[in-house]
mmCIF file of C-alpha atoms and ligand atoms in Angstrom:
data_model
loop_
_atom_site.group_PDB
_atom_site.id
_atom_site.type_symbol
_atom_site.label_atom_id
_atom_site.label_comp_id
_atom_site.label_asym_id
_atom_site.label_seq_id
_atom_site.Cartn_x
_atom_site.Cartn_y
_atom_site.Cartn_z
ATOM 1 C CA MET A 1 -26.643 5.434 4.047
ATOM 2 C CA GLY A 2 -23.447 3.660 4.955
ATOM 3 C CA ALA A 3 -19.792 3.068 4.263
ATOM 4 C CA LEU A 4 -18.340 -0.107 2.813
ATOM 5 C CA VAL A 5 -14.679 -1.190 2.644
ATOM 6 C CA TYR A 6 -13.620 -3.528 -0.130
ATOM 7 C CA VAL A 7 -11.240 -6.050 1.441
ATOM 8 C CA GLU A 8 -8.865 -7.673 -1.004
ATOM 9 C CA HIS A 9 -7.097 -10.882 -0.123
ATOM 10 C CA HIS A 10 -4.064 -12.881 -1.201
ATOM 11 C CA GLY A 11 -4.737 -16.549 -0.625
ATOM 12 C CA SER A 12 -6.556 -16.780 2.681
ATOM 13 C CA ALA A 13 -5.160 -13.531 4.144
ATOM 14 C CA PRO A 14 -6.621 -10.034 3.822
ATOM 15 C CA VAL A 15 -4.130 -7.513 2.420
ATOM 16 C CA LYS A 16 -2.695 -4.954 4.822
ATOM 17 C CA ALA A 17 -3.742 -1.967 2.680
ATOM 18 C CA SER A 18 -7.421 -3.002 2.903
ATOM 19 C CA LEU A 19 -7.229 -3.507 6.673
ATOM 20 C CA GLY A 20 -5.611 -0.087 7.034
ATOM 21 C CA VAL A 21 -8.475 1.514 5.093
ATOM 22 C CA LEU A 22 -10.946 -0.379 7.276
ATOM 23 C CA ALA A 23 -9.277 1.006 10.424
ATOM 24 C CA LYS A 24 -9.572 4.546 9.049
ATOM 25 C CA ALA A 25 -13.194 4.063 7.951
ATOM 26 C CA VAL A 26 -14.155 2.884 11.433
ATOM 27 C CA LYS A 27 -12.849 6.175 12.854
ATOM 28 C CA LEU A 28 -14.916 8.214 10.363
ATOM 29 C CA PHE A 29 -18.216 6.380 9.961
ATOM 30 C CA PRO A 30 -20.607 4.453 12.205
ATOM 31 C CA ASP A 31 -21.273 0.755 11.500
ATOM 32 C CA VAL A 32 -18.785 0.316 8.678
ATOM 33 C CA ALA A 33 -19.371 -2.787 6.570
ATOM 34 C CA ALA A 34 -16.666 -4.788 4.785
ATOM 35 C CA ILE A 35 -17.014 -6.956 1.703
ATOM 36 C CA VAL A 36 -14.899 -9.892 0.576
ATOM 37 C CA CYS A 37 -15.266 -11.346 -2.912
ATOM 38 C CA GLY A 38 -13.696 -14.620 -3.986
ATOM 39 C CA SER A 39 -13.999 -18.357 -3.854
ATOM 40 C CA GLY A 40 -13.608 -20.090 -0.486
ATOM 41 C CA VAL A 41 -13.428 -16.786 1.408
ATOM 42 C CA ARG A 42 -16.119 -17.311 4.066
ATOM 43 C CA GLU A 43 -13.576 -18.130 6.780
ATOM 44 C CA LEU A 44 -11.567 -15.013 5.952
ATOM 45 C CA ALA A 45 -14.753 -12.922 6.086
ATOM 46 C CA GLY A 46 -15.315 -14.188 9.621
ATOM 47 C CA THR A 47 -12.052 -12.605 10.793
ATOM 48 C CA LEU A 48 -12.892 -9.032 9.736
ATOM 49 C CA GLY A 49 -15.066 -8.196 12.753
ATOM 50 C CA ALA A 50 -11.826 -8.197 14.733
ATOM 51 C CA TYR A 51 -10.630 -5.307 12.541
ATOM 52 C CA GLY A 52 -13.664 -3.139 13.225
ATOM 53 C CA ALA A 53 -16.227 -4.153 10.578
ATOM 54 C CA ALA A 54 -19.799 -4.050 11.951
ATOM 55 C CA THR A 55 -21.081 -6.318 9.174
ATOM 56 C CA VAL A 56 -19.147 -8.409 6.685
ATOM 57 C CA TYR A 57 -20.700 -9.135 3.309
ATOM 58 C CA VAL A 58 -19.280 -12.152 1.592
ATOM 59 C CA ALA A 59 -19.608 -13.007 -2.087
ATOM 60 C CA ASP A 60 -18.281 -16.544 -2.201
ATOM 61 C CA ASP A 61 -18.562 -18.108 -5.617
ATOM 62 C CA GLU A 62 -16.449 -19.967 -8.174
ATOM 63 C CA ALA A 63 -17.227 -17.119 -10.626
ATOM 64 C CA LEU A 64 -15.063 -14.893 -8.409
ATOM 65 C CA SER A 65 -12.078 -17.225 -8.094
ATOM 66 C CA ALA A 66 -9.948 -15.372 -10.685
ATOM 67 C CA PRO A 67 -8.841 -11.869 -9.647
ATOM 68 C CA LEU A 68 -10.836 -10.153 -12.409
ATOM 69 C CA PRO A 69 -12.694 -6.882 -11.875
ATOM 70 C CA GLN A 70 -15.999 -7.083 -13.751
ATOM 71 C CA PRO A 71 -17.645 -9.900 -11.752
ATOM 72 C CA ARG A 72 -16.739 -7.946 -8.608
ATOM 73 C CA VAL A 73 -18.303 -4.797 -10.052
ATOM 74 C CA ASP A 74 -21.540 -6.802 -10.560
ATOM 75 C CA VAL A 75 -21.481 -7.892 -6.912
ATOM 76 C CA LEU A 76 -20.722 -4.430 -5.553
ATOM 77 C CA GLU A 77 -23.364 -2.740 -7.714
ATOM 78 C CA ARG A 78 -25.969 -5.026 -6.196
ATOM 79 C CA VAL A 79 -24.717 -4.549 -2.617
ATOM 80 C CA LEU A 80 -24.816 -0.777 -3.024
ATOM 81 C CA ALA A 81 -28.425 -0.956 -4.203
ATOM 82 C CA ASP A 82 -29.601 -3.544 -1.650
ATOM 83 C CA HIS A 83 -27.859 -2.178 1.446
ATOM 84 C CA GLY A 84 -27.995 1.586 1.023
ATOM 85 C CA VAL A 85 -24.235 2.087 0.669
ATOM 86 C CA ASP A 86 -23.139 5.547 -0.484
ATOM 87 C CA THR A 87 -19.382 5.353 0.221
ATOM 88 C CA VAL A 88 -16.959 2.637 -0.887
ATOM 89 C CA LEU A 89 -13.310 2.720 0.165
ATOM 90 C CA PHE A 90 -10.546 0.657 -1.431
ATOM 91 C CA GLY A 91 -6.867 0.104 -0.597
ATOM 92 C CA SER A 92 -5.036 0.647 -3.887
ATOM 93 C CA SER A 93 -3.930 -2.334 -5.944
ATOM 94 C CA VAL A 94 -4.137 -3.279 -9.601
ATOM 95 C CA LEU A 95 -7.367 -5.203 -8.989
ATOM 96 C CA ALA A 96 -8.952 -2.645 -6.634
ATOM 97 C CA THR A 97 -8.222 0.155 -9.113
ATOM 98 C CA ASP A 98 -10.012 -1.712 -11.894
ATOM 99 C CA VAL A 99 -12.950 -2.572 -9.627
ATOM 100 C CA ALA A 100 -13.321 1.035 -8.418
ATOM 101 C CA ALA A 101 -13.105 2.441 -11.949
ATOM 102 C CA GLY A 102 -15.649 -0.116 -13.209
ATOM 103 C CA LEU A 103 -18.005 0.677 -10.329
ATOM 104 C CA ALA A 104 -17.732 4.429 -10.986
ATOM 105 C CA ALA A 105 -18.583 3.882 -14.655
ATOM 106 C CA ARG A 106 -21.470 1.555 -13.791
ATOM 107 C CA THR A 107 -23.053 3.719 -11.084
ATOM 108 C CA GLY A 108 -22.092 7.236 -12.156
ATOM 109 C CA GLY A 109 -20.369 7.674 -8.809
ATOM 110 C CA GLY A 110 -17.396 9.934 -8.166
ATOM 111 C CA LEU A 111 -13.958 8.372 -7.830
ATOM 112 C CA ASN A 112 -10.958 9.977 -6.141
ATOM 113 C CA TRP A 113 -7.733 8.005 -6.269
ATOM 114 C CA ASP A 114 -4.212 8.033 -4.837
ATOM 115 C CA LEU A 115 -5.518 9.430 -1.546
ATOM 116 C CA VAL A 116 -3.207 9.489 1.453
ATOM 117 C CA ASP A 117 -5.754 10.697 4.004
ATOM 118 C CA LEU A 118 -9.502 11.039 4.563
ATOM 119 C CA ARG A 119 -11.486 13.234 6.952
ATOM 120 C CA LEU A 120 -15.003 14.498 7.531
ATOM 121 C CA GLU A 121 -15.709 18.228 7.414
ATOM 122 C CA ASN A 122 -19.245 19.154 8.457
ATOM 123 C CA GLY A 123 -20.354 15.692 7.405
ATOM 124 C CA ARG A 124 -18.696 15.938 3.994
ATOM 125 C CA LEU A 125 -15.963 13.476 3.116
ATOM 126 C CA VAL A 126 -12.683 15.155 2.129
ATOM 127 C CA GLY A 127 -9.689 13.314 0.691
ATOM 128 C CA THR A 128 -6.040 14.377 0.640
ATOM 129 C CA ARG A 129 -4.210 13.722 -2.574
ATOM 130 C CA PRO A 130 -0.587 14.466 -3.504
ATOM 131 C CA ALA A 131 -0.223 16.462 -6.729
ATOM 132 C CA LEU A 132 2.473 18.073 -8.907
ATOM 133 C CA GLN A 133 4.770 15.057 -8.594
ATOM 134 C CA ASP A 134 3.937 14.734 -4.919
ATOM 135 C CA SER A 135 5.289 18.180 -4.061
ATOM 136 C CA VAL A 136 1.940 19.505 -2.708
ATOM 137 C CA TYR A 137 -1.180 18.072 -1.098
ATOM 138 C CA VAL A 138 -4.639 19.007 -2.348
ATOM 139 C CA ASP A 139 -8.083 18.467 -0.837
ATOM 140 C CA VAL A 140 -10.557 16.619 -3.012
ATOM 141 C CA GLY A 141 -14.285 16.038 -2.585
ATOM 142 C CA TRP A 142 -17.150 14.227 -4.260
ATOM 143 C CA LYS A 143 -20.016 15.746 -6.254
ATOM 144 C CA THR A 144 -21.884 12.523 -6.965
ATOM 145 C CA ALA A 145 -22.727 9.383 -5.020
ATOM 146 C CA PRO A 146 -21.628 6.745 -4.471
ATOM 147 C CA ARG A 147 -18.402 8.287 -3.223
ATOM 148 C CA LEU A 148 -15.587 5.967 -4.259
ATOM 149 C CA ALA A 149 -12.075 6.335 -2.869
ATOM 150 C CA LEU A 150 -8.820 4.557 -3.674
ATOM 151 C CA VAL A 151 -6.255 4.971 -0.907
ATOM 152 C CA ARG A 152 -2.509 4.675 -1.412
ATOM 153 C CA SER A 153 -1.115 1.511 0.061
ATOM 154 C CA GLY A 154 0.615 2.113 3.405
ATOM 155 C CA SER A 155 -1.369 5.281 4.220
ATOM 156 C CA PHE A 156 -3.170 3.738 7.208
ATOM 157 C CA GLU A 157 -2.180 1.051 9.692
ATOM 158 C CA PRO A 158 -4.581 -1.834 10.393
ATOM 159 C CA ALA A 159 -6.017 -1.876 13.910
ATOM 160 C CA GLN A 160 -7.337 -4.884 15.788
ATOM 161 C CA THR A 161 -10.481 -4.001 17.715
ATOM 162 C CA GLY A 162 -11.161 -7.506 18.981
ATOM 163 C CA GLY A 163 -14.826 -7.353 17.965
ATOM 164 C CA SER A 164 -16.871 -9.782 15.911
ATOM 165 C CA ALA A 165 -19.352 -9.189 13.125
ATOM 166 C CA PRO A 166 -22.166 -11.073 11.416
ATOM 167 C CA VAL A 167 -21.194 -12.496 8.028
ATOM 168 C CA VAL A 168 -23.929 -11.939 5.456
ATOM 169 C CA ASP A 169 -23.943 -13.818 2.154
ATOM 170 C CA VAL A 170 -24.710 -11.635 -0.838
ATOM 171 C CA PRO A 171 -25.977 -12.933 -4.180
ATOM 172 C CA VAL A 172 -23.448 -13.451 -6.971
ATOM 173 C CA GLU A 173 -25.113 -12.828 -10.316
ATOM 174 C CA VAL A 174 -22.492 -12.234 -12.955
ATOM 175 C CA SER A 175 -23.586 -10.622 -16.222
ATOM 176 C CA GLU A 176 -22.706 -12.249 -19.509
ATOM 177 C CA PHE A 177 -20.439 -9.322 -20.483
ATOM 178 C CA SER A 178 -18.617 -9.604 -17.173
ATOM 179 C CA ARG A 179 -17.577 -13.153 -18.065
ATOM 180 C CA ALA A 180 -15.987 -12.034 -21.345
ATOM 181 C CA ALA A 181 -12.504 -11.652 -19.832
ATOM 182 C CA THR A 182 -10.838 -14.792 -18.527
ATOM 183 C CA LEU A 183 -7.546 -15.286 -16.744
ATOM 184 C CA ALA A 184 -5.064 -16.903 -19.136
ATOM 185 C CA GLY A 185 -2.278 -17.410 -16.594
ATOM 186 C CA HIS A 186 -0.709 -16.116 -13.456
ATOM 187 C CA GLU A 187 3.007 -15.596 -12.895
ATOM 188 C CA SER A 188 4.711 -14.073 -9.891
ATOM 189 C CA ALA A 189 7.614 -11.685 -10.305
ATOM 190 C CA GLU A 190 10.930 -13.083 -9.153
ATOM 191 C CA SER A 191 11.640 -11.992 -5.656
ATOM 192 C CA SER A 192 15.125 -11.571 -4.239
ATOM 193 C CA GLY A 193 14.014 -11.628 -0.608
ATOM 194 C CA PRO A 194 11.121 -10.865 1.752
ATOM 195 C CA ALA A 195 8.471 -8.481 0.373
ATOM 196 C CA ILE A 196 8.724 -4.824 1.415
ATOM 197 C CA GLU A 197 4.944 -4.455 1.783
ATOM 198 C CA GLY A 198 4.139 -5.019 5.403
ATOM 199 C CA ALA A 199 7.811 -5.362 6.469
ATOM 200 C CA GLU A 200 8.539 -3.881 9.895
ATOM 201 C CA VAL A 201 12.161 -3.164 9.016
ATOM 202 C CA ILE A 202 13.418 -2.033 5.610
ATOM 203 C CA VAL A 203 17.008 -1.442 4.538
ATOM 204 C CA ALA A 204 16.945 0.551 1.312
ATOM 205 C CA GLY A 205 19.798 1.076 -1.093
ATOM 206 C CA GLY A 206 20.400 3.823 -3.636
ATOM 207 C CA ARG A 207 22.955 4.802 -6.222
ATOM 208 C CA GLY A 208 25.457 5.458 -3.441
ATOM 209 C CA LEU A 209 25.948 1.679 -3.196
ATOM 210 C CA GLY A 210 28.121 2.116 -6.286
ATOM 211 C CA SER A 211 27.171 -1.075 -8.146
ATOM 212 C CA PRO A 212 24.635 -3.932 -8.081
ATOM 213 C CA ASP A 213 27.073 -5.835 -5.836
ATOM 214 C CA GLY A 214 26.693 -3.065 -3.265
ATOM 215 C CA PHE A 215 23.229 -4.416 -2.464
ATOM 216 C CA ARG A 216 24.950 -7.271 -0.641
ATOM 217 C CA LEU A 217 25.587 -4.757 2.172
ATOM 218 C CA CYS A 218 21.858 -3.962 2.406
ATOM 219 C CA GLU A 219 20.915 -7.641 2.230
ATOM 220 C CA GLU A 220 23.281 -8.515 5.066
ATOM 221 C CA LEU A 221 22.038 -5.690 7.295
ATOM 222 C CA ALA A 222 18.411 -6.538 6.468
ATOM 223 C CA GLY A 223 19.131 -10.193 7.270
ATOM 224 C CA ALA A 224 20.601 -9.259 10.653
ATOM 225 C CA LEU A 225 17.639 -6.998 11.465
ATOM 226 C CA GLY A 226 15.029 -9.453 10.130
ATOM 227 C CA GLY A 227 13.909 -6.982 7.480
ATOM 228 C CA ALA A 228 13.442 -6.586 3.735
ATOM 229 C CA VAL A 229 15.518 -4.757 1.116
ATOM 230 C CA ALA A 230 14.114 -1.831 -0.870
ATOM 231 C CA SER A 231 15.572 0.402 -3.565
ATOM 232 C CA THR A 232 15.263 3.717 -5.397
ATOM 233 C CA ARG A 233 14.155 4.278 -8.947
ATOM 234 C CA ALA A 234 17.684 5.272 -9.955
ATOM 235 C CA VAL A 235 19.013 1.793 -9.179
ATOM 236 C CA VAL A 236 15.962 0.013 -10.589
ATOM 237 C CA ASP A 237 16.289 1.964 -13.847
ATOM 238 C CA SER A 238 19.973 0.968 -13.953
ATOM 239 C CA GLY A 239 18.988 -2.687 -13.640
ATOM 240 C CA TRP A 240 20.739 -3.082 -10.245
ATOM 241 C CA TYR A 241 17.699 -4.334 -8.339
ATOM 242 C CA PRO A 242 14.147 -5.526 -9.184
ATOM 243 C CA TYR A 243 11.282 -3.084 -9.667
ATOM 244 C CA SER A 244 9.247 -4.986 -7.061
ATOM 245 C CA THR A 245 11.497 -3.368 -4.423
ATOM 246 C CA GLN A 246 11.204 0.246 -5.641
ATOM 247 C CA VAL A 247 9.866 2.716 -3.095
ATOM 248 C CA GLY A 248 8.374 6.027 -4.134
ATOM 249 C CA GLN A 249 6.006 7.851 -6.402
ATOM 250 C CA THR A 250 6.263 5.289 -9.200
ATOM 251 C CA GLY A 251 6.990 2.398 -6.856
ATOM 252 C CA LYS A 252 5.502 1.241 -3.578
ATOM 253 C CA THR A 253 4.457 3.124 -0.460
ATOM 254 C CA VAL A 254 5.816 1.568 2.711
ATOM 255 C CA ALA A 255 5.505 2.373 6.390
ATOM 256 C CA PRO A 256 7.883 0.130 8.364
ATOM 257 C CA LYS A 257 8.824 0.812 11.966
ATOM 258 C CA LEU A 258 12.446 1.305 10.860
ATOM 259 C CA TYR A 259 13.695 2.502 7.439
ATOM 260 C CA VAL A 260 17.452 2.549 6.911
ATOM 261 C CA ALA A 261 18.407 4.500 3.777
ATOM 262 C CA CYS A 262 21.898 3.704 2.473
ATOM 263 C CA GLY A 263 23.323 5.975 -0.224
ATOM 264 C CA ILE A 264 19.959 7.534 -1.029
ATOM 265 C CA SER A 265 19.769 11.278 -1.740
ATOM 266 C CA GLY A 266 16.141 11.520 -0.574
ATOM 267 C CA ALA A 267 14.459 13.034 -3.640
ATOM 268 C CA ILE A 268 10.806 14.041 -3.144
ATOM 269 C CA GLN A 269 9.682 11.171 -5.390
ATOM 270 C CA HIS A 270 11.406 8.724 -3.038
ATOM 271 C CA LYS A 271 10.283 10.500 0.116
ATOM 272 C CA VAL A 272 6.571 10.170 -0.686
ATOM 273 C CA GLY A 273 6.903 6.403 -0.626
ATOM 274 C CA MET A 274 8.577 6.117 2.783
ATOM 275 C CA GLN A 275 7.834 9.242 4.811
ATOM 276 C CA GLY A 276 5.248 7.338 6.875
ATOM 277 C CA SER A 277 8.019 5.153 8.356
ATOM 278 C CA GLY A 278 8.374 5.154 12.140
ATOM 279 C CA THR A 279 12.104 5.899 12.422
ATOM 280 C CA ILE A 280 14.176 6.910 9.400
ATOM 281 C CA VAL A 281 17.943 6.402 9.546
ATOM 282 C CA ALA A 282 20.031 7.831 6.707
ATOM 283 C CA ILE A 283 23.627 7.034 5.806
ATOM 284 C CA ASN A 284 25.038 9.399 3.196
ATOM 285 C CA LYS A 285 28.475 10.876 2.556
ATOM 286 C CA ASP A 286 27.013 14.235 1.484
ATOM 287 C CA ARG A 287 25.928 16.227 4.551
ATOM 288 C CA ASN A 288 23.719 18.390 2.285
ATOM 289 C CA ALA A 289 21.722 15.435 0.931
ATOM 290 C CA PRO A 290 17.963 16.211 1.163
ATOM 291 C CA ILE A 291 17.316 13.030 3.157
ATOM 292 C CA PHE A 292 18.997 14.634 6.172
ATOM 293 C CA ASP A 293 16.146 17.180 6.244
ATOM 294 C CA TYR A 294 13.586 14.531 7.207
ATOM 295 C CA CYS A 295 15.417 11.578 8.757
ATOM 296 C CA ASP A 296 15.363 10.924 12.499
ATOM 297 C CA LEU A 297 18.995 9.850 12.671
ATOM 298 C CA GLY A 298 21.570 10.894 10.086
ATOM 299 C CA ILE A 299 25.053 9.460 9.685
ATOM 300 C CA VAL A 300 27.448 11.375 7.427
ATOM 301 C CA GLY A 301 30.040 9.015 6.027
ATOM 302 C CA ASP A 302 30.932 6.286 3.579
ATOM 303 C CA LEU A 303 28.317 3.546 3.685
ATOM 304 C CA HIS A 304 30.910 0.956 2.659
ATOM 305 C CA ALA A 305 32.575 1.474 6.026
ATOM 306 C CA ILE A 306 29.449 2.097 8.112
ATOM 307 C CA VAL A 307 26.962 -0.549 6.915
ATOM 308 C CA PRO A 308 29.187 -3.651 7.466
ATOM 309 C CA ARG A 309 30.082 -2.343 10.937
ATOM 310 C CA LEU A 310 26.406 -1.818 11.724
ATOM 311 C CA THR A 311 25.583 -5.344 10.552
ATOM 312 C CA GLU A 312 28.339 -6.733 12.731
ATOM 313 C CA LEU A 313 27.061 -4.836 15.780
ATOM 314 C CA VAL A 314 23.479 -6.031 15.226
ATOM 315 C CA ARG A 315 24.698 -9.631 14.932
ATOM 316 C CA GLN A 316 26.772 -9.274 18.112
ATOM 317 C CA ARG A 317 23.757 -7.872 19.975
ATOM 318 C CA LYS A 318 21.643 -10.833 18.855
ATOM 319 C CA THR A 319 24.155 -13.454 19.903
ATOM 320 C CA GLY A 320 25.467 -11.596 22.966
HETATM 321 C C1 LIG B 1 8.086 11.353 -12.310
HETATM 322 C C2 LIG B 1 9.189 10.781 -11.464
HETATM 323 C C3 LIG B 1 8.911 9.693 -10.676
HETATM 324 C C4 LIG B 1 9.919 9.168 -9.857
HETATM 325 N N1 LIG B 1 9.619 8.093 -9.051
HETATM 326 C C5 LIG B 1 10.560 7.667 -8.178
HETATM 327 C C6 LIG B 1 10.284 6.606 -7.261
HETATM 328 O O1 LIG B 1 9.196 6.013 -7.252
HETATM 329 N N2 LIG B 1 11.244 6.242 -6.388
HETATM 330 C C7 LIG B 1 12.489 6.834 -6.360
HETATM 331 O O2 LIG B 1 13.319 6.443 -5.529
HETATM 332 N N3 LIG B 1 12.784 7.811 -7.247
HETATM 333 C C8 LIG B 1 11.877 8.230 -8.151
HETATM 334 N N4 LIG B 1 12.205 9.203 -9.038
HETATM 335 C C9 LIG B 1 13.623 9.587 -9.174
HETATM 336 C C10 LIG B 1 14.091 10.572 -8.112
HETATM 337 O O3 LIG B 1 13.852 11.889 -8.561
HETATM 338 C C11 LIG B 1 15.612 10.414 -7.855
HETATM 339 O O4 LIG B 1 16.307 10.560 -9.075
HETATM 340 C C12 LIG B 1 15.997 9.068 -7.243
HETATM 341 O O5 LIG B 1 15.212 8.803 -6.112
HETATM 342 C C13 LIG B 1 17.466 9.117 -6.833
HETATM 343 O O6 LIG B 1 17.874 7.864 -6.418
HETATM 344 P P1 LIG B 1 19.142 7.684 -5.468
HETATM 345 O O7 LIG B 1 18.923 8.410 -4.203
HETATM 346 O O8 LIG B 1 19.448 6.225 -5.422
HETATM 347 O O9 LIG B 1 20.326 8.332 -6.330
HETATM 348 P P2 LIG B 1 21.105 9.764 -6.204
HETATM 349 O O10 LIG B 1 20.109 10.860 -6.225
HETATM 350 O O11 LIG B 1 22.130 9.697 -7.254
HETATM 351 O O12 LIG B 1 21.715 9.702 -4.763
HETATM 352 C C14 LIG B 1 22.777 8.882 -4.388
HETATM 353 C C15 LIG B 1 23.213 9.333 -2.998
HETATM 354 O O13 LIG B 1 24.235 8.457 -2.537
HETATM 355 C C16 LIG B 1 25.191 9.230 -1.831
HETATM 356 N N5 LIG B 1 26.450 8.472 -1.849
HETATM 357 C C17 LIG B 1 27.258 8.218 -2.918
HETATM 358 N N6 LIG B 1 28.279 7.425 -2.537
HETATM 359 C C18 LIG B 1 28.129 7.187 -1.194
HETATM 360 C C19 LIG B 1 28.860 6.448 -0.248
HETATM 361 N N7 LIG B 1 29.988 5.770 -0.582
HETATM 362 N N8 LIG B 1 28.420 6.425 1.046
HETATM 363 C C20 LIG B 1 27.296 7.102 1.415
HETATM 364 N N9 LIG B 1 26.563 7.817 0.541
HETATM 365 C C21 LIG B 1 26.971 7.844 -0.755
HETATM 366 C C22 LIG B 1 25.275 10.536 -2.561
HETATM 367 O O14 LIG B 1 25.767 11.572 -1.726
HETATM 368 C C23 LIG B 1 23.818 10.738 -2.982
HETATM 369 O O15 LIG B 1 23.121 11.536 -2.020
HETATM 370 C C24 LIG B 1 11.218 9.731 -9.873
HETATM 371 C C25 LIG B 1 11.474 10.838 -10.687
HETATM 372 C C26 LIG B 1 10.478 11.365 -11.477
HETATM 373 C C27 LIG B 1 10.780 12.566 -12.329
#
């Protein structure tokens, strides 16, 4: 029996969350296979050997051009049966969640979701899942096969192995009921800057910025550092910044190399979305703010004085 990683893609590029899950799977299982479903995705499939896949299954068909789950469930159900797969791992996304849930219902498999880690214990797969509003971690297992796992975005980093893998076409036979849903339209949320997913540097702003205008400070520092701007739920709920930038339990999980938190208290629900960052720098005027318990570098002071100075210094460094 074998392990399969579902690799989602945006346009012609695989998403980082899927590649991260693939990197983790390769450490746990021998001969991990990957699968790509879509239309015009054969070239993309050919790149996945370099990320550790031993075999890449490709379902390339016009019936899979819209990002709808049920046709993908049809494809995966068949691959599981034909290729002896008993474990399927997904990087979380709206589509992957629907596909995993549909596959669990179709096959009777067990599905664990929102996992932040995976390990093998005496050959048994064990997942780690945050619970009680992310204040504790619990171990979860599977009672039935196939074992299906949805992993929180940002939990694992992709790793290039430099290998290559055979690309195997799999049949695309979509059931009548799987064609019942059609995509009526597709609109992208307005973005105020570079996306935080995959950003190497993030400057995040919280209520300490004082007003929506305060985000200008974060935008300028992010611009100087070549990074993206993120936010907390408190400011998103106040309408100061778009939801697409929210980090945390009800937002996105990010893992940049550098995370600069400006005027953010560091509540547990925010922490769970950014604690995987390489270096965390916090600027807060309250020396007892919880974020100082887990940052790497803490600056106690007024961000309105510190952030512009920091931006200026970064710019000087770049031009000097
Ligand atoms: C179920 C649930 C889910 C949640 N999900 C999320 C989530 O996904 N993401 C998230 O972020 N939150 C989430 N929250 C909310 C979370 O609990 C906090 O309320 C929120 O993170 C606080 O945001 P904040 O740090 O911007 O604001 P505050 O907690 O108000 O902190 C503002 C900080 O700014 C500092 N400050 C003020 N003025 C200055 C200044 N001039 N210079 C420097 N520092 C200054 C203050 O000392 C303070 O520490 C969730 C809560 C619940 C209950």
